Short mmCIF file of C-alpha atoms and ligand atoms in Angstrom, two decimals:
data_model
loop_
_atom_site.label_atom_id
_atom_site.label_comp_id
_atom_site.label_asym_id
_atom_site.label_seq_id
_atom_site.Cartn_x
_atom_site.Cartn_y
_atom_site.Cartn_z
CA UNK A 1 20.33 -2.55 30.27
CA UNK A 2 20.97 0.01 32.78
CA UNK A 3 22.45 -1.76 36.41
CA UNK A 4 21.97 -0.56 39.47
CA UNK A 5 23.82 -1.74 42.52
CA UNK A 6 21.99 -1.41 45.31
CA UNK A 7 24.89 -2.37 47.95
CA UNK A 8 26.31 0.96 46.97
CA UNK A 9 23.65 3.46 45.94
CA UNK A 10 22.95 5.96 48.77
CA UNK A 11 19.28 6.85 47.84
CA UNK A 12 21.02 10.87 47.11
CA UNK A 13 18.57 11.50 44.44
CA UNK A 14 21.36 12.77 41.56
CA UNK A 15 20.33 10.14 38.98
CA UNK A 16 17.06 11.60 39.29
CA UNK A 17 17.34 14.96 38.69
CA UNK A 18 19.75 14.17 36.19
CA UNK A 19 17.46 11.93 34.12
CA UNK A 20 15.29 14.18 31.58
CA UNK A 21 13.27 11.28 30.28
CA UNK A 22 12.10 10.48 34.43
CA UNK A 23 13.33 6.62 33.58
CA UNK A 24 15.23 6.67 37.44
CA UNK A 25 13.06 6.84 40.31
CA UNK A 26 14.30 6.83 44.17
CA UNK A 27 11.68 5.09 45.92
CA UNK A 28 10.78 4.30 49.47
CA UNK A 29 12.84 1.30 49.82
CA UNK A 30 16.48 3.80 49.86
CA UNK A 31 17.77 3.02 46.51
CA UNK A 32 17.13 4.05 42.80
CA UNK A 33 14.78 2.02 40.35
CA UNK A 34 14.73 2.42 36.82
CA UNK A 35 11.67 1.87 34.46
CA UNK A 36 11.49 0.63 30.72
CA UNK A 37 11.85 4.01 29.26
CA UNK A 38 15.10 4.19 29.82
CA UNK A 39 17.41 5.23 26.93
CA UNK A 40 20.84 3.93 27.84
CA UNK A 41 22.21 7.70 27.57
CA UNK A 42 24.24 6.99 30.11
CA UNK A 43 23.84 10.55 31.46
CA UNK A 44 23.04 8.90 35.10
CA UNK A 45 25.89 6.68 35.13
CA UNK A 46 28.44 9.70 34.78
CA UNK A 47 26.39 11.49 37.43
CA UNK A 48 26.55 9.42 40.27
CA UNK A 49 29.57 9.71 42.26
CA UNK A 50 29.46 6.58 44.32
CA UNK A 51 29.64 4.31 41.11
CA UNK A 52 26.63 2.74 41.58
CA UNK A 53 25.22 2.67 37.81
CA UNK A 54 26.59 0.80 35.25
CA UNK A 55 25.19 -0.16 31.44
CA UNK A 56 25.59 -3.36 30.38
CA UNK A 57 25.73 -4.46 26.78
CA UNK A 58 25.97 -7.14 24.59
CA UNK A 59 29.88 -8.13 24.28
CA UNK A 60 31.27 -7.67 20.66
CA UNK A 61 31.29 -11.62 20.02
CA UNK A 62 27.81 -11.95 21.92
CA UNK A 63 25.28 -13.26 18.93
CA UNK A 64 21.94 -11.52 19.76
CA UNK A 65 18.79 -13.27 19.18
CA UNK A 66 17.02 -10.80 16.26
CA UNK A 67 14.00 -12.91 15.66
CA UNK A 68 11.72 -10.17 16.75
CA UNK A 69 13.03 -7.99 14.59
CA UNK A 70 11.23 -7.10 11.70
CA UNK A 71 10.08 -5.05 8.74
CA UNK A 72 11.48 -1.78 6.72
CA UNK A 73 11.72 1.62 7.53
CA UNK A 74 11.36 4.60 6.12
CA UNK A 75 11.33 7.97 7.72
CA UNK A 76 9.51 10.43 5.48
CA UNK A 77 10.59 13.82 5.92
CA UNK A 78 7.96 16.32 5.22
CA UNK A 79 8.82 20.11 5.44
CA UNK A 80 7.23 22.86 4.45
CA UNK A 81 3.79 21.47 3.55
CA UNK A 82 5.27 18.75 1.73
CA UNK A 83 6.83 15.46 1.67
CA UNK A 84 10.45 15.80 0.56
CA UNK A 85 11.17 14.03 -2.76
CA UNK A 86 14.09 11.87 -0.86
CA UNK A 87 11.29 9.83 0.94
CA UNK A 88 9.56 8.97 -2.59
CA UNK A 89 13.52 7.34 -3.55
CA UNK A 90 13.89 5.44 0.00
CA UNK A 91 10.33 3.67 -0.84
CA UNK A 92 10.95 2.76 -3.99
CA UNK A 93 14.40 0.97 -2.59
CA UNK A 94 12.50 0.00 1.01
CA UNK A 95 9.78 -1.85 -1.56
CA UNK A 96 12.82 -4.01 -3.19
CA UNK A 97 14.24 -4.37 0.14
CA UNK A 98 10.89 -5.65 1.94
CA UNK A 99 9.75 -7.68 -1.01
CA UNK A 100 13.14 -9.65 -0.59
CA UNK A 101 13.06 -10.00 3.10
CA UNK A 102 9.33 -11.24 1.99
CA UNK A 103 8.01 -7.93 4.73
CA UNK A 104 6.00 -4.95 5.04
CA UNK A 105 7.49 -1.74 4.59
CA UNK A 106 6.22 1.39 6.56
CA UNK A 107 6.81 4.65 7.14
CA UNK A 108 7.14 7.48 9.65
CA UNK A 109 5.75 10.35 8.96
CA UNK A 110 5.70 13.20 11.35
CA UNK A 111 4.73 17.28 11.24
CA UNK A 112 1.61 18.93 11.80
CA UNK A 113 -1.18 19.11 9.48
CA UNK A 114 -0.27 16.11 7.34
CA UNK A 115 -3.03 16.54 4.94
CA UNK A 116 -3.02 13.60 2.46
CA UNK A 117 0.53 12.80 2.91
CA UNK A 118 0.14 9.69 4.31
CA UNK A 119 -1.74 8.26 1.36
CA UNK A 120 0.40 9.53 -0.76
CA UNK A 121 3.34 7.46 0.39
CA UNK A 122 1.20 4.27 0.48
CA UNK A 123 0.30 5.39 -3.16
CA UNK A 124 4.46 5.09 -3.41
CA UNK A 125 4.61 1.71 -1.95
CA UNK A 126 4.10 1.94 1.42
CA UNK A 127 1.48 -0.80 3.13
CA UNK A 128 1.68 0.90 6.16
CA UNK A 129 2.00 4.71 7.44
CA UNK A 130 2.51 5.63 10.90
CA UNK A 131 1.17 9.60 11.29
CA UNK A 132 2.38 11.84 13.82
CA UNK A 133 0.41 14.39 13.38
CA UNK A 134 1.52 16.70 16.38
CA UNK A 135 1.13 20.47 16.65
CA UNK A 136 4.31 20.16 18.78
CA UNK A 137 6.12 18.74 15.71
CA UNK A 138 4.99 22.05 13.55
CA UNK A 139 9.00 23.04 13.40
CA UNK A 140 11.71 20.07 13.14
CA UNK A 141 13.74 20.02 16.77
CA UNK A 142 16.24 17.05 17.04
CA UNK A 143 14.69 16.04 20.33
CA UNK A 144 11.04 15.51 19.88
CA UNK A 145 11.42 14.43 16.11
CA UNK A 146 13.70 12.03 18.01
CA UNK A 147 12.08 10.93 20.82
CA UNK A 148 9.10 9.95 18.38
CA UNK A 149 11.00 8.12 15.86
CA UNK A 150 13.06 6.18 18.91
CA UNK A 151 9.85 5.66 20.74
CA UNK A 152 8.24 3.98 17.55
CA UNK A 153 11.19 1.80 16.54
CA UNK A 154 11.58 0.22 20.31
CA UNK A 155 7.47 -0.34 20.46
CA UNK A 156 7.83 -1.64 16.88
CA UNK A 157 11.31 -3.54 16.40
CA UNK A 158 11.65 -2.76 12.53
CA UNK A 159 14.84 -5.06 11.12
CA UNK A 160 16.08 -1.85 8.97
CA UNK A 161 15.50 1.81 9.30
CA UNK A 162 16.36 4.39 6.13
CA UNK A 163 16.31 7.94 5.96
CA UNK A 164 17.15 10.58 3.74
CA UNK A 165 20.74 12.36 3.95
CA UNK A 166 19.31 15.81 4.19
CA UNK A 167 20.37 18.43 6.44
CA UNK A 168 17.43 16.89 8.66
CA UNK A 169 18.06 13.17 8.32
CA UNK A 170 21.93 14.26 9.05
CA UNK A 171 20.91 16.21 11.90
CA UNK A 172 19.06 13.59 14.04
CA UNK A 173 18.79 9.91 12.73
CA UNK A 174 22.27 9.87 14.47
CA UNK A 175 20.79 11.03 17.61
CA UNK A 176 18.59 8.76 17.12
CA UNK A 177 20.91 5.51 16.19
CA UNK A 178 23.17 6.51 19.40
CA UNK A 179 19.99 5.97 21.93
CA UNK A 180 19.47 2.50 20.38
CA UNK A 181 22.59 1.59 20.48
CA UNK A 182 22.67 0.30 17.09
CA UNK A 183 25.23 1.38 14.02
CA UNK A 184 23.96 3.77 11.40
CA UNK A 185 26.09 3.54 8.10
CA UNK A 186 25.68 7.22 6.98
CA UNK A 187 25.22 8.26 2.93
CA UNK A 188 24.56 5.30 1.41
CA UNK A 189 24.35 5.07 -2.44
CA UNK A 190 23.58 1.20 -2.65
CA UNK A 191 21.67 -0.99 -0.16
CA UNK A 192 20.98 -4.86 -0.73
CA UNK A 193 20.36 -7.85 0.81
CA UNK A 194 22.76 -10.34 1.60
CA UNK A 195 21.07 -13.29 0.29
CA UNK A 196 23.19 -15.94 2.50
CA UNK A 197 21.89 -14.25 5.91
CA UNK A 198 19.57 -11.51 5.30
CA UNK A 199 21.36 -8.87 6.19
CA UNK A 200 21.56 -4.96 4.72
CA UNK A 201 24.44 -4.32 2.58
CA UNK A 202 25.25 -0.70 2.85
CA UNK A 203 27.33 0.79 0.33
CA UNK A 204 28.99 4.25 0.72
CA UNK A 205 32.19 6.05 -0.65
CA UNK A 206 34.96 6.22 1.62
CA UNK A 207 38.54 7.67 1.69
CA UNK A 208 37.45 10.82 -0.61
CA UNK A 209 35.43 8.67 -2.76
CA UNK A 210 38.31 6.41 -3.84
CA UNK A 211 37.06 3.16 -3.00
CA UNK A 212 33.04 2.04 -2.30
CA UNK A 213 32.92 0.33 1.50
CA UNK A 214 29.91 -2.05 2.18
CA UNK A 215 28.72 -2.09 5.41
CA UNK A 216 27.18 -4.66 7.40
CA UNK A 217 25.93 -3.86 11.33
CA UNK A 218 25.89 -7.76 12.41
CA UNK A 219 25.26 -7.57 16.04
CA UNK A 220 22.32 -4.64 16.56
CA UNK A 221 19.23 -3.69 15.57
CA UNK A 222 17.78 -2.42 13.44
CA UNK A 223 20.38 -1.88 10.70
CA UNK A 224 19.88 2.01 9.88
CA UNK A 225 21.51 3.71 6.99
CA UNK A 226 21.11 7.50 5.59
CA UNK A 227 20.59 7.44 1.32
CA UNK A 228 21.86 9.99 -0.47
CA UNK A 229 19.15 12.04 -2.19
CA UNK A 230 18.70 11.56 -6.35
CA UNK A 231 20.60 7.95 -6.10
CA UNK A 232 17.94 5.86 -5.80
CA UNK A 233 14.57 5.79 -8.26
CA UNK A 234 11.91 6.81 -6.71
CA UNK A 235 8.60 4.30 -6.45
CA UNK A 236 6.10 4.10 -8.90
CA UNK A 237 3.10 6.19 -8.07
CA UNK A 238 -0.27 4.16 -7.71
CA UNK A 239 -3.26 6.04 -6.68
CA UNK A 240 -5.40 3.28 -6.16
CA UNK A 241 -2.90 1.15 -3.72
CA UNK A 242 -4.45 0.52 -0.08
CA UNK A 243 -2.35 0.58 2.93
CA UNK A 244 -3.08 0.95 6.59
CA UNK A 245 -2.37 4.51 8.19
CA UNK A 246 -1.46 4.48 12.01
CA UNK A 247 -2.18 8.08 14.05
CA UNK A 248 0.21 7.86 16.70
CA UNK A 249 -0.16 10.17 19.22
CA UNK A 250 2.75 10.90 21.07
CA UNK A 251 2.70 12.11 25.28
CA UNK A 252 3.65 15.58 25.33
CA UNK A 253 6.72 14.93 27.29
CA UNK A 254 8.01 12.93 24.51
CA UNK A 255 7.62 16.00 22.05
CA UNK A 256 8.59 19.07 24.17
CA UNK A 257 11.72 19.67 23.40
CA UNK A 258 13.80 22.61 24.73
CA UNK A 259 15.13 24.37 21.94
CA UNK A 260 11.92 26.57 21.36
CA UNK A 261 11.65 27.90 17.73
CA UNK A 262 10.17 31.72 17.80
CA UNK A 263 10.22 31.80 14.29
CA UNK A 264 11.01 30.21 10.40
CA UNK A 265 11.01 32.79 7.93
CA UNK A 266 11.33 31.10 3.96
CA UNK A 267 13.32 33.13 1.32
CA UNK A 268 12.74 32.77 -2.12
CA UNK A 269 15.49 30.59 -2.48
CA UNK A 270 13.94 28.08 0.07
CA UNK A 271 11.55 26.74 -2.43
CA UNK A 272 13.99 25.12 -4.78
CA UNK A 273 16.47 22.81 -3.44
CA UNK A 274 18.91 22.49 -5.92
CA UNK A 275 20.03 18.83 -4.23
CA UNK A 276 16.56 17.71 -5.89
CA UNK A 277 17.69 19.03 -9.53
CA UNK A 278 18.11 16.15 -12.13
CA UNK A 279 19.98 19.36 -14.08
CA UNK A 280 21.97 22.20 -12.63
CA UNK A 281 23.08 24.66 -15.23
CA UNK A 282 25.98 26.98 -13.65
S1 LIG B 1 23.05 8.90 41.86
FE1 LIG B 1 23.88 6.85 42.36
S2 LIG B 1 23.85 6.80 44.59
FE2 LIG B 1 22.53 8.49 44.00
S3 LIG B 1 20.47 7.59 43.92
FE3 LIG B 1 21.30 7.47 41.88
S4 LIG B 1 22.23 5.44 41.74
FE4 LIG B 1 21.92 5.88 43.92
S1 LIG B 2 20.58 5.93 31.24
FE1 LIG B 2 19.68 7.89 30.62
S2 LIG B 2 17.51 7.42 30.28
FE2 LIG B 2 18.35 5.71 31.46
S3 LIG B 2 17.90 6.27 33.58
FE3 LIG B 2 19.98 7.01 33.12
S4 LIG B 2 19.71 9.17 32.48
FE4 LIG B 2 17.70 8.15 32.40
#
C-alpha cells in the first residue's frame, strides 16, 4: 500500500499532478489522500521532495494470506478480426490447469467488434468470457489494453494469469505484472500444478536453452506466466458448450491511452504468421 506521512507532507500538490491514474488527491484538510485505484507505480513517491510517500510491501519471508485468490486466466489476444491461435493452446492447458485446482477458467477478451469470439472460446473450454468490447481498444496500445486487463484481475483476484508470448503478450503482460506487483515467469513451455501446495509450476529454458528452470512465484498473486505459441495443444472445439459471457465496459479514462495510432496498414505478409506454422519449408 501506498503511505503517506502526514507530519511531513506540505499539501504542494506534486503527487497530484504527477499521478496519471488521479489515485492522490490534496484535500481540504492540508495533506494528500490516496484512493483504491492506486497502482503502486511509485511515480509519486519519486516525485515528492519532502519524502513524504513511501510503498510498503509484503517482506520477502512475509506469508500472504491467498485465500481469495482464485480461478485461471487466460488473455485471448484477438487481432485483426480474429482470435489468435495462441489463445486456443493456453485454454486447452488453462482447462487441465482449472480442472486440477477443481476452478473455473475464464478469459479476457478485448478489441472492438468482437463478433462471436467470445463463444468461440467457451466452445474451446472456457466457462466464462469477460468481453471488452471497446471502440477505444480498436488498435492494441500497452496502456489501455493494460489498464483493462489490471483493472479486471484486482476486481476479480484470479490465482493464475496466462498469456500468449507474442509480440503483444511480450509487449504488455509485463506492464501489466509490474503494477501488481506480482512475478511473471516469461516463455513458458510447461506449466503444472504442484500437487503438495497448489501452486503453478512454470517451466522455461534458461542459460541458452541448456537446462529447463521451473518456476514457482510463492509469495504474490496471481502467478502469471507467458506460453510459447505451438507448445501447448490447443482445446478441443465443442460447439454446443455453454459458458457465461461478461461485457465489461471499461471508463474511458481507463482506455485512453496516449500513444494515438493514426494508422495500421496490413501487407500481404501480415496474414500468415509463420510462428503459427506446424511446417516451415525454407
Ligand atoms: S508531493 Fe509529497 S508533500 Fe507534496 S502533497 Fe504530495 S505527499 Fe504531500
Ligand atoms: S503510486 Fe502511482 S498510482 Fe498510486 S498514487 Fe502514486 S502515482 Fe498514483
Amino acid at each position: 500500500m501506498l503511505h503517506i506521512d502526514t507530519e511531513l507532507c506540505i499539501g504542494c500538490g506534486v503527487c497530484e499532478a504527477t499521478c496519471t491514474f488521479g489515485a492522490i488527491l490534496v484535500g481540504d484538510q492540508g495533506y494528500a489522500v490516496v484512493n483504491e485505484i492506486c497502482t503502486l507505480c511509485g511515480s509519486c513517491v519519486d516525485a515528492c521532495e519532502v519524502g513524504a510517500l513511501a510503498i510498503e510491501r509484503p517482506a520477502a519471508g512475509d506469508q500472504a494470506d491467498f485465500s481469495g485468490w482464485s480461478g485461471v486466466w487466460v488473455y485471448a489476444e484477438y487481432r485483426n478480426g480474429r482470435v489468435a491461435p495462441v489463445a486456443y493452446e493456453l485454454l486447452g492447458i488453462g482447462r487441465q490447469l482449472a480442472d486440477e485446482r477443481q476452478v473455473p477458467l475464464s478469459a479476457v477478451l478485448m478489441g472492438s467488434g468482437l463478433g462471436g469470439a467470445a463463444q468461440e472460446l467457451v466452445a474451446y473450454g472456457a466457462d466464462r468470457v469477460f468481453q471488452v468490447d471497446d471502440p477505444a481498444l480498436a488498435h492494441f496500445t500497452d496502456e489501455a489494453y493494460g489498464n483493462v486487463l489490471f483493472d479486471l484481475i484486482q476486481a476479480h483476484h484470479p490465482e493464475i494469469v496466462l498469456a500468449g508470448a507474442t509480440a503483444i503478450g511480450r509487449s504488455f503482460i509485463p506492464r501489466v505484472a509490474t503494477l501488481l506487483g506480482t512475478g511473471l515467469t516469461a516463455d513458458c513451455t510447461q506449466l503444472a500444478i504442484r500437487p503438495e501446495d497448489g501452486l503453478l509450476l512454470q517451466t522455461r529454458p534458461a542459460f541458452g536453452g541448456n537446462i529447463m528452470a521451473t518456476i514457482v512465484c510463492r509469495r504474490t498473486r496471481p502467478q502469471m506466466s507467458t506460453v510459447r505459441p505451438n507448445v501447448m495443444k490447443a482445446g478441443v472445439r465443442d460447439a454446443s458448450r455453454r459458458g457465461e459471457i461478461v461485457n465489461v465496459a471499461p471508463a474511458a479514462a481507463r482506455v485512453a491511452a496516449r500513444v494515438k495510432v493514426v494508422r495500421s496498414v496490413l501487407e500481404d505478409g501480415d496474414q500468415v504468421n509463420i510462428c503459427e506454422a506446424e511446417i516451415v519449408i525454407a
